[in-house]
């Protein structure tokens, strides 16, 4: 049963990719059913672990054995893994079902479904692995599958660019992951989780001495691991691929941004809690990066006009919350927010896809409006998803997001207070752009084509059922699981997550001032009120302010994503391209190598053959003369080199022998 959870999506991929061209859309049933079966088995496993607390480990076989290093194909099904298995398979099942209708008109639907199944398989490999190397296989597989999905409509140049950008940015993070793995292998002599986590505490004080400085080895390994996680989880600096990934079909956006690819980095932080807890420097770095990511993405989403990009930046912002929660040693809260976020973010993306599908694939919110009465079901689920996103009381996001901010304040350090205030400000921005999205799409006056607007229609049951289920989970999952995941005295996580006693801050939440607990909620309500007031009553006044030079600078700064793309393109991409073009291609390849390589050698050979043609007269006497000269040169060369008295007699003997036998 355990291995079936992992390999059923692989079987769906193999069948769909192999026979999809024969049975057509019938292959989608197989891929959907395989993932659905894995979801049912995941639910059964979750219930088993919930009541028994058992941890299952399965060794499939030996991978390789070299220089005393043993690597097995092995799987670990502990509490952390089971949560990820359920979230991944559940979201993937709904995305598969949704795609059968959303992509119904696409002639390459079987290929699309096979990519979804392959993506799910590699994600399950990533979360269920029992060693770092096998985890890295899933890590790279997820990157490959995301490239195929983002570039599914490969005839679109923007899809090509987005897929290549996602691949290249993630390769930066993967490089640091490999560095960390080599460091762990050198330090511990193994990549098995159990060996590494039990060995590292005894080597926490090791330092690397270079250039007169001491570098703690564990700090460097943990920072490298986090830099790798930054690529997958789109943290500040390696975030640029995430909004551009919206070029793929909407189900891809829901799968990548909800429960799978972007959460892989957060999962890695939780899985390696045994390492990070021994590295205060790395934890501090994680706190600052996560909090800055939250405020960056939230502020950038304020002025985005593409509906999917607004939701994408909200994903990036929520990932910032998860990351700095892990940096505060609240790994359980981070995973709790991960699971809650998966449901309402998948809901928002799939609902956005439903709206876009209904208005003839229009994604610009400024060209929508007036859809509240035309799409009441879609409006309802978007409202539920948005309220859960902003952390409205008693919805999924409230129970995890508020706990993250409260735990940050309760930590009572400079860095934790920095996270608290930036996270609270990000909550204000989140409420603002969520309300703005609702108003522009559903509540404002219709601003698009009359034909498109009045032809808008609700989706079929294959698209509505996933939305309904996700809406139910977005309302209830936080309330029913909070005591299990983060309840005081709960031992659900057992040994899957490690937290030092001095770093545990959840118990201190009850002792902070009530006003500090209310700050995120008040800022959320304020953001909602300000956004609604502006777009409902004061849009003209705001537009006049928008034309002022000072506001234009702020607007350009935020709408152009803090100029990260511009800086990367001008200072990195263009510099690399110039060096490649002029230094390597023009000067080295077409210059030096061609001069002394193919072109130069051919020219020299041609010139040498023209010179030899002069001596190709056809006269035998002339040829014999050249041979005689060559033989004399050869003989005198040997006499000069060896200077031996035996050489001359030998040559004379050979000459006489030749004369006698001629």
XYZ file of C-alpha atoms in Angstrom:
662
model
C 0.000 0.000 0.000
C 2.729 2.468 0.949
C 4.618 2.204 -2.318
C 1.347 2.315 -4.255
C 0.820 5.893 -3.090
C 4.083 6.897 -4.719
C 4.011 4.803 -7.886
C 0.342 4.980 -8.922
C 0.823 8.442 -10.524
C 3.842 7.030 -12.372
C 1.685 4.236 -13.794
C -0.852 6.860 -14.853
C 1.887 8.802 -16.605
C 3.240 5.723 -18.410
C -0.204 4.624 -19.611
C -1.351 8.096 -20.671
C 1.860 8.991 -22.465
C 2.083 5.588 -24.181
C -1.523 5.029 -25.231
C -3.008 8.509 -25.124
C -2.675 8.886 -28.898
C -4.667 5.656 -29.367
C -7.545 6.070 -26.933
C -7.579 9.876 -26.931
C -9.395 11.529 -24.071
C -10.089 8.188 -22.435
C -6.513 8.295 -21.193
C -7.467 11.195 -18.931
C -9.702 8.846 -16.963
C -6.759 6.556 -16.245
C -4.456 9.377 -15.096
C -7.177 10.922 -12.920
C -8.123 7.585 -11.384
C -4.505 6.713 -10.581
C -3.974 9.958 -8.673
C -7.377 9.607 -6.990
C -6.437 6.106 -5.810
C -3.195 7.472 -4.375
C -5.240 10.133 -2.574
C -7.515 7.534 -0.965
C -4.509 5.526 0.211
C -2.941 8.725 1.606
C -6.082 9.417 3.631
C -5.995 5.879 5.005
C -2.313 6.259 5.931
C -2.979 9.621 7.610
C -5.718 8.111 9.776
C -3.424 5.218 10.682
C -0.614 7.503 11.787
C -3.018 9.816 13.590
C -4.291 7.050 15.860
C -1.227 4.824 16.141
C 1.710 7.203 15.771
C 3.572 4.532 13.809
C 6.315 5.428 11.351
C 6.809 3.193 8.331
C 10.057 2.790 6.408
C 10.366 0.741 3.241
C 13.644 -0.232 1.546
C 13.009 -0.962 -2.102
C 16.573 -2.038 -2.898
C 20.181 -0.964 -3.137
C 20.985 1.959 -5.375
C 24.777 1.923 -5.299
C 27.642 1.079 -3.000
C 30.907 2.981 -3.401
C 33.851 3.638 -1.058
C 31.838 2.640 1.979
C 28.876 4.834 1.006
C 25.580 2.953 0.808
C 22.613 4.559 -0.859
C 19.304 2.706 -0.989
C 16.009 3.301 -2.701
C 14.141 3.766 0.551
C 11.012 5.555 1.687
C 10.021 7.056 5.014
C 6.357 7.584 5.874
C 6.344 9.695 9.009
C 3.953 12.448 10.087
C 5.564 15.170 7.967
C 5.562 12.952 4.891
C 1.959 11.854 5.343
C 0.705 15.434 5.567
C 2.496 16.262 2.329
C 1.232 13.080 0.670
C -2.374 13.934 1.455
C -2.063 17.570 0.391
C -0.255 16.761 -2.855
C -2.495 13.894 -3.947
C -5.723 15.672 -2.964
C -4.885 18.879 -4.812
C -3.527 16.918 -7.766
C -6.724 14.843 -7.997
C -8.877 17.960 -8.120
C -6.566 19.578 -10.681
C -6.750 16.449 -12.851
C -10.557 16.461 -12.709
C -10.673 20.208 -13.363
C -8.335 19.876 -16.345
C -10.546 17.346 -18.117
C -13.047 20.139 -18.681
C -10.789 23.206 -18.735
C -8.502 21.690 -21.405
C -11.262 19.805 -23.216
C -10.769 21.742 -26.458
C -7.012 21.215 -26.525
C -5.990 18.428 -28.935
C -2.991 17.570 -26.732
C -5.002 16.882 -23.575
C -3.506 13.358 -23.036
C -0.005 14.829 -23.111
C -1.039 17.485 -20.599
C -2.534 14.905 -18.247
C 0.598 12.774 -18.475
C 2.701 15.781 -17.453
C 0.446 16.364 -14.444
C 0.841 12.744 -13.355
C 4.615 12.885 -13.831
C 4.777 16.066 -11.764
C 2.770 14.425 -8.988
C 5.013 11.350 -9.012
C 8.216 13.344 -8.617
C 6.675 15.417 -5.846
C 5.750 12.238 -3.996
C 9.310 10.951 -4.462
C 10.607 14.209 -2.994
C 8.491 14.125 0.160
C 8.718 10.373 0.840
C 12.466 9.872 0.348
C 14.553 8.571 3.213
C 17.847 10.077 2.041
C 19.045 13.324 0.558
C 20.107 11.884 -2.786
C 16.741 10.320 -3.521
C 15.127 13.546 -2.387
C 17.305 15.371 -4.913
C 16.017 13.074 -7.668
C 12.472 14.166 -6.837
C 13.687 17.757 -6.519
C 15.112 17.739 -10.051
C 12.163 15.783 -11.412
C 9.762 18.422 -10.138
C 11.860 21.086 -11.875
C 11.807 19.149 -15.150
C 8.058 18.539 -14.961
C 7.370 22.196 -14.198
C 9.352 23.136 -17.306
C 7.186 20.831 -19.423
C 3.960 22.161 -17.892
C 4.812 25.851 -18.082
C 5.941 25.362 -21.688
C 2.949 23.206 -22.610
C 1.787 25.800 -25.147
C 5.245 25.822 -26.676
C 4.190 27.862 -29.698
C 3.911 30.911 -27.450
C 7.176 32.801 -27.137
C 6.250 34.026 -23.651
C 5.677 30.454 -22.496
C 9.121 29.527 -23.827
C 10.693 32.417 -21.947
C 8.833 31.670 -18.716
C 9.755 27.974 -18.781
C 13.411 28.716 -19.491
C 13.459 31.358 -16.765
C 11.978 28.938 -14.227
C 14.525 26.293 -15.198
C 17.545 28.629 -14.990
C 16.565 30.306 -11.711
C 15.927 26.948 -10.082
C 19.328 25.696 -11.299
C 20.920 28.396 -9.136
C 19.215 26.943 -6.084
C 20.034 23.395 -7.181
C 23.731 24.258 -7.296
C 23.648 25.198 -3.622
C 21.664 22.057 -2.799
C 24.429 19.980 -4.384
C 27.083 21.896 -2.432
C 25.196 21.146 0.785
C 24.877 17.456 -0.102
C 28.607 17.169 -0.812
C 29.279 18.877 2.510
C 27.008 16.469 4.389
C 28.551 13.493 2.606
C 32.050 14.635 3.562
C 31.008 15.461 7.114
C 28.871 12.412 7.913
C 29.957 9.847 5.349
C 26.331 9.216 4.394
C 23.243 10.886 2.976
C 20.670 8.824 4.866
C 18.442 11.031 6.999
C 18.892 8.948 10.144
C 22.676 8.895 9.862
C 23.015 12.592 9.065
C 20.616 13.826 11.748
C 22.232 11.668 14.430
C 25.819 12.499 13.423
C 25.693 16.247 12.836
C 25.212 17.269 16.521
C 28.633 15.836 17.316
C 30.224 17.902 14.545
C 28.412 21.170 15.114
C 31.590 22.910 16.288
C 33.710 22.077 13.251
C 35.141 25.097 11.422
C 36.656 25.601 8.001
C 39.763 27.778 8.119
C 40.526 29.854 5.039
C 42.214 33.239 4.535
C 42.698 33.604 8.266
C 38.969 33.260 8.986
C 36.976 30.520 10.644
C 33.794 29.429 8.867
C 31.493 27.092 10.801
C 30.889 24.096 8.579
C 27.322 23.469 9.731
C 26.366 27.100 9.147
C 27.638 26.936 5.594
C 25.772 23.682 4.923
C 22.508 25.026 6.362
C 22.772 28.302 4.445
C 23.449 26.342 1.239
C 20.370 24.193 1.916
C 18.271 27.299 2.433
C 19.609 28.930 -0.746
C 18.466 25.818 -2.573
C 15.064 26.091 -0.919
C 14.896 29.754 -1.954
C 14.860 28.736 -5.619
C 11.924 26.348 -5.305
C 9.978 28.489 -2.830
C 10.591 31.742 -4.741
C 12.146 33.738 -1.938
C 13.453 37.251 -2.478
C 16.254 37.208 -5.018
C 15.245 33.923 -6.651
C 11.556 34.782 -6.978
C 11.489 36.162 -10.503
C 10.360 32.915 -12.143
C 7.152 32.547 -10.147
C 4.918 35.298 -11.676
C 6.103 34.443 -15.187
C 5.060 30.815 -14.652
C 1.492 32.065 -15.156
C 2.054 31.604 -18.898
C 1.176 27.960 -18.446
C -2.453 26.739 -18.320
C -4.377 27.672 -15.183
C -4.432 24.094 -13.765
C -0.630 24.207 -13.904
C -0.648 27.405 -11.886
C -2.878 25.790 -9.274
C -0.689 22.689 -9.040
C 2.662 24.508 -8.948
C 1.638 27.376 -6.694
C -0.657 25.581 -4.267
C 0.655 22.368 -2.844
C 3.590 21.127 -4.793
C 6.608 22.821 -6.315
C 6.707 26.062 -4.332
C 6.185 24.265 -1.043
C 9.109 21.922 -1.648
C 11.488 24.464 -0.138
C 9.356 24.815 2.991
C 9.198 21.030 3.285
C 12.996 20.873 3.046
C 13.333 23.354 5.923
C 10.988 21.275 8.080
C 12.676 18.003 7.132
C 16.114 19.419 7.989
C 15.007 20.952 11.297
C 17.575 18.706 12.986
C 20.266 20.675 11.154
C 18.836 24.185 11.270
C 18.234 24.058 15.017
C 21.995 23.743 15.500
C 22.727 26.769 13.299
C 21.451 30.055 14.816
C 23.120 32.004 12.006
C 21.160 30.156 9.350
C 17.910 30.615 11.292
C 18.532 34.348 11.522
C 19.193 34.533 7.800
C 15.976 32.605 7.105
C 13.961 35.003 9.245
C 15.132 38.094 7.407
C 14.756 36.601 3.918
C 11.268 35.241 4.639
C 9.932 38.484 6.132
C 11.384 40.577 3.295
C 9.815 38.210 0.766
C 6.419 38.584 2.426
C 6.468 42.388 2.264
C 8.000 42.484 -1.225
C 5.430 40.191 -2.836
C 2.494 41.788 -1.007
C 3.518 45.292 -2.078
C 4.143 44.198 -5.672
C 0.698 42.624 -5.923
C -0.981 45.966 -5.173
C -0.831 47.266 -8.729
C -0.833 44.120 -10.851
C -3.626 43.946 -13.420
C -3.348 40.319 -14.485
C -5.709 38.266 -12.319
C -3.412 35.248 -12.171
C -0.340 37.351 -11.369
C -2.090 38.951 -8.390
C -2.743 35.481 -6.990
C 0.828 34.429 -7.871
C 2.304 37.285 -5.832
C 0.023 36.353 -2.968
C 1.571 32.877 -3.140
C 5.040 34.371 -2.945
C 3.980 36.468 0.055
C 2.489 33.495 1.896
C 5.647 31.502 1.240
C 7.498 34.302 2.999
C 5.291 33.701 6.056
C 6.064 29.968 5.980
C 9.799 30.559 5.619
C 10.228 33.041 8.432
C 8.022 30.841 10.628
C 10.555 28.066 10.015
C 13.336 30.560 10.769
C 11.664 31.173 14.132
C 11.881 27.408 14.784
C 8.116 27.074 14.380
C 8.363 24.339 11.762
C 5.056 22.812 12.839
C 3.267 26.135 12.355
C 4.985 26.563 8.995
C 3.747 23.177 7.758
C 0.313 23.931 9.223
C 0.161 27.119 7.160
C 1.463 25.177 4.153
C -1.424 22.728 4.323
C -4.046 25.443 4.882
C -2.574 27.597 2.133
C -2.694 24.712 -0.339
C -6.478 24.527 -0.212
C -7.425 28.181 -0.481
C -4.682 28.989 -2.976
C -5.718 26.102 -5.246
C -9.273 27.391 -4.845
C -8.258 30.892 -5.948
C -6.327 29.697 -8.981
C -8.994 27.283 -10.155
C -11.704 29.894 -9.558
C -9.629 32.413 -11.515
C -9.399 29.844 -14.299
C -13.181 29.453 -14.204
C -13.649 33.219 -14.538
C -11.051 33.504 -17.315
C -12.653 30.567 -19.121
C -16.052 32.258 -18.839
C -14.920 35.603 -20.327
C -13.159 34.264 -23.426
C -9.708 33.860 -21.831
C -9.409 37.488 -20.755
C -7.001 37.884 -17.797
C -6.819 41.685 -17.440
C -8.994 42.654 -14.477
C -9.525 46.140 -15.930
C -11.488 44.537 -18.789
C -13.825 42.598 -16.524
C -16.391 43.813 -13.996
C -20.036 43.147 -13.372
C -19.618 39.390 -13.076
C -21.188 39.038 -9.624
C -24.674 38.322 -10.959
C -23.507 36.463 -14.052
C -21.152 34.103 -12.183
C -22.587 33.805 -8.656
C -20.905 30.479 -7.873
C -17.480 31.663 -9.040
C -17.959 34.881 -7.104
C -18.791 32.947 -3.943
C -15.744 30.694 -4.076
C -13.411 33.608 -4.889
C -14.781 35.452 -1.853
C -14.178 32.399 0.345
C -10.641 31.956 -1.018
C -9.830 35.653 -0.610
C -11.140 35.759 2.965
C -9.102 32.685 3.833
C -6.052 34.304 2.216
C -6.281 37.531 4.210
C -6.790 35.601 7.441
C -10.447 36.400 8.115
C -11.502 34.989 11.485
C -12.430 31.330 11.598
C -11.327 30.518 8.058
C -8.313 28.369 7.216
C -5.767 31.152 6.859
C -6.707 32.744 10.153
C -5.605 29.848 12.341
C -2.128 29.549 10.851
C -1.299 33.071 9.709
C -2.197 34.689 13.016
C -0.255 32.066 14.968
C 2.838 32.769 12.840
C 2.694 36.496 13.609
C 1.900 35.957 17.283
C 4.765 33.483 17.632
C 7.066 36.017 15.965
C 6.177 38.658 18.545
C 6.342 36.184 21.427
C 9.894 35.220 20.440
C 10.867 38.679 21.730
C 14.055 39.226 19.728
C 15.006 42.004 17.345
C 14.744 39.729 14.329
C 11.409 38.224 15.415
C 9.894 41.673 15.985
C 11.200 42.637 12.534
C 9.319 39.654 11.116
C 6.194 40.547 13.089
C 5.938 44.125 11.861
C 6.780 43.317 8.244
C 4.346 40.407 8.319
C 1.620 42.638 9.758
C 2.208 45.250 7.065
C 2.094 42.483 4.457
C -1.304 41.477 5.901
C -2.547 45.018 5.172
C -1.319 44.831 1.567
C -2.818 41.347 1.146
C -6.235 42.561 2.224
C -5.910 45.551 -0.119
C -5.096 43.654 -3.322
C -7.573 40.869 -2.505
C -10.376 43.409 -2.151
C -9.174 45.166 -5.295
C -9.376 41.871 -7.209
C -12.913 41.199 -5.993
C -14.061 44.701 -6.855
C -12.506 44.938 -10.340
C -13.638 41.474 -11.419
C -17.081 41.168 -9.843
C -18.373 44.406 -8.314
C -17.254 47.190 -10.668
C -19.191 48.306 -13.707
C -18.655 46.050 -16.738
C -15.627 47.264 -18.624
C -15.113 44.589 -21.235
C -16.714 43.530 -24.432
C -20.515 43.423 -24.198
C -20.628 40.116 -26.065
C -17.970 38.553 -23.840
C -19.609 39.785 -20.644
C -23.112 38.570 -21.397
C -21.879 35.247 -22.758
C -20.163 34.516 -19.465
C -21.305 31.231 -17.969
C -20.675 29.048 -14.964
C -18.436 26.000 -15.408
C -19.647 22.426 -15.705
C -19.677 20.026 -12.766
C -16.156 18.767 -13.521
C -14.880 22.280 -12.840
C -17.407 23.173 -10.154
C -16.891 20.074 -7.985
C -13.187 20.788 -7.284
C -14.083 24.393 -6.482
C -16.815 23.308 -4.084
C -14.577 20.809 -2.257
C -11.729 23.312 -1.974
C -14.148 25.936 -0.639
C -15.310 23.509 2.062
C -11.723 22.759 3.044
C -10.821 26.460 3.021
C -13.533 27.063 5.603
C -13.067 24.051 7.868
C -9.558 22.605 7.627
C -7.925 25.179 9.890
C -10.467 24.751 12.676
C -10.432 20.933 12.669
C -6.652 20.456 12.438
C -5.236 23.281 14.589
C -5.303 21.245 17.788
C -3.719 18.269 16.046
C -0.894 20.203 14.392
C -0.117 23.017 16.817
C -2.272 22.358 19.864
C -0.556 22.783 23.216
C 0.638 19.387 24.352
C 0.058 17.739 20.966
C 2.694 15.162 20.046
C 1.500 14.624 16.509
C 4.828 15.487 14.862
C 6.772 13.160 17.171
C 10.312 12.730 15.785
C 9.623 14.073 12.284
C 10.348 17.649 13.447
C 12.969 18.683 15.976
C 12.818 21.927 17.970
C 15.203 22.890 20.743
C 13.400 23.685 23.951
C 14.875 27.202 24.124
C 13.603 27.943 20.607
C 10.007 26.842 21.213
C 7.848 29.962 21.433
C 4.261 28.743 20.952
C 3.777 28.434 24.691
C 4.530 32.152 25.084
C 1.718 33.241 22.761
C -0.797 33.169 25.599
C 1.186 35.761 27.575
C 1.533 38.544 25.002
C -0.643 41.653 25.158
C -4.039 41.312 23.489
C -3.453 44.492 21.452
C -0.467 42.959 19.707
C -2.617 39.958 18.836
C -5.175 42.300 17.277
C -2.683 44.265 15.158
C -2.744 41.825 12.162
C -6.545 41.609 12.262
C -6.969 45.380 12.477
C -4.560 45.946 9.608
C -6.421 43.337 7.564
C -9.755 45.077 8.151
C -8.145 48.441 7.432
C -6.716 47.190 4.125
C -10.118 45.876 3.091
C -11.827 49.137 4.022
C -9.263 51.336 2.271
C -9.353 49.288 -0.942
C -13.151 49.191 -1.101
C -13.425 52.915 -0.323
C -10.959 53.849 -3.042
C -12.376 51.720 -5.831
C -16.031 52.265 -4.924
C -16.119 55.968 -4.078
C -12.823 57.770 -4.671
C -11.376 56.312 -7.843
C -11.237 59.653 -9.699
C -9.489 61.392 -6.800
C -6.949 58.579 -6.540
C -6.398 58.708 -10.298
C -5.538 62.398 -10.076
C -3.067 61.647 -7.274
C -1.633 58.861 -9.380
C -0.588 61.394 -12.025
C 1.728 63.244 -9.639
C 5.468 62.633 -10.171
C 6.076 61.349 -6.641
C 3.295 58.779 -6.851
C 4.441 57.763 -10.304
C 7.826 56.826 -8.882
C 6.194 54.671 -6.196
C 3.819 53.131 -8.726
C 6.596 52.297 -11.171
C 8.733 50.856 -8.392
C 5.990 48.523 -7.176
C 4.385 47.621 -10.500
C 7.779 46.811 -11.990
C 8.553 44.393 -9.156
C 11.124 46.532 -7.350
C 13.156 46.534 -10.590
C 14.533 43.061 -9.869
C 13.970 41.868 -13.441
C 15.501 45.047 -14.828
C 18.601 44.742 -12.645
C 19.011 41.053 -13.505
C 18.558 41.667 -17.231
C 20.917 44.653 -17.416
C 23.610 43.619 -14.973
C 23.654 39.845 -15.285
C 21.862 38.595 -18.391
C 23.147 41.251 -20.801
C 26.668 41.090 -19.368
C 26.738 37.323 -19.803
C 25.366 37.609 -23.338
C 27.956 40.268 -24.254
C 30.799 38.142 -22.895
C 29.393 35.132 -24.746
C 29.025 37.054 -28.017
C 32.203 39.099 -28.171
C 34.731 37.292 -25.994
C 33.840 33.678 -26.638
C 32.010 33.612 -29.965
C 33.625 36.453 -31.951
C 37.133 36.426 -30.493
C 37.630 32.860 -29.315
C 35.370 30.647 -31.441
C 35.282 32.628 -34.683
C 38.699 34.161 -34.001
C 41.450 32.226 -32.327
C 40.026 28.716 -32.736
C 39.014 29.259 -36.353
C 42.299 30.952 -37.214
C 44.377 28.082 -35.943
C 41.701 25.447 -36.305
C 39.466 24.522 -39.251
C 39.805 27.661 -41.388
C 43.523 28.192 -40.664
C 44.540 24.571 -41.097
C 42.597 24.226 -44.352
C 44.232 27.356 -45.729
C 47.713 26.177 -44.735
C 47.149 22.739 -46.235
C 45.908 24.336 -49.452
C 48.989 26.585 -49.647
C 51.317 23.646 -48.907
C 49.740 21.495 -51.633
C 50.159 24.323 -54.170
C 53.832 24.429 -53.225
C 54.168 20.639 -53.657
C 52.498 20.748 -57.052
C 55.629 22.433 -58.431
C 57.602 19.258 -57.791
C 55.002 16.906 -59.306
C 56.642 16.924 -62.782
C 56.269 13.244 -63.684
C 60.030 12.855 -64.445
C 61.401 9.584 -62.945
C 64.988 10.859 -62.896
C 63.931 13.901 -60.908
C 62.048 11.727 -58.424
C 65.129 9.451 -57.988
C 67.277 12.493 -57.356
C 64.898 13.641 -54.581
C 64.961 10.147 -53.064
C 68.772 10.077 -53.118
C 68.944 13.459 -51.424
C 66.479 12.332 -48.737
C 68.464 9.141 -48.074
C 71.713 11.105 -47.713
C 70.059 13.516 -45.301
C 68.689 10.590 -43.329
C 72.108 8.825 -43.163
C 74.017 11.894 -42.108
C 71.363 12.719 -39.520
C 71.781 9.318 -37.927
C 75.577 9.645 -37.998
C 75.333 13.045 -36.367
C 72.885 11.968 -33.685
C 74.417 8.705 -32.628
C 78.067 9.471 -33.384
C 78.821 5.757 -33.158
C 81.726 4.028 -35.000
C 79.423 1.082 -35.688
C 77.017 3.102 -37.779
C 79.280 3.546 -40.793
C 80.225 -0.180 -41.186
C 76.622 -1.124 -40.911
C 75.600 1.338 -43.602
C 78.435 0.169 -45.898
C 77.397 -3.470 -45.419
C 73.794 -2.610 -46.248
C 74.931 -0.746 -49.374
C 77.056 -3.651 -50.659
C 74.254 -6.103 -49.985
C 71.889 -3.933 -51.999
C 74.390 -3.715 -54.902
C 74.873 -7.490 -55.027
C 71.209 -8.275 -54.997
C 70.036 -5.500 -57.298
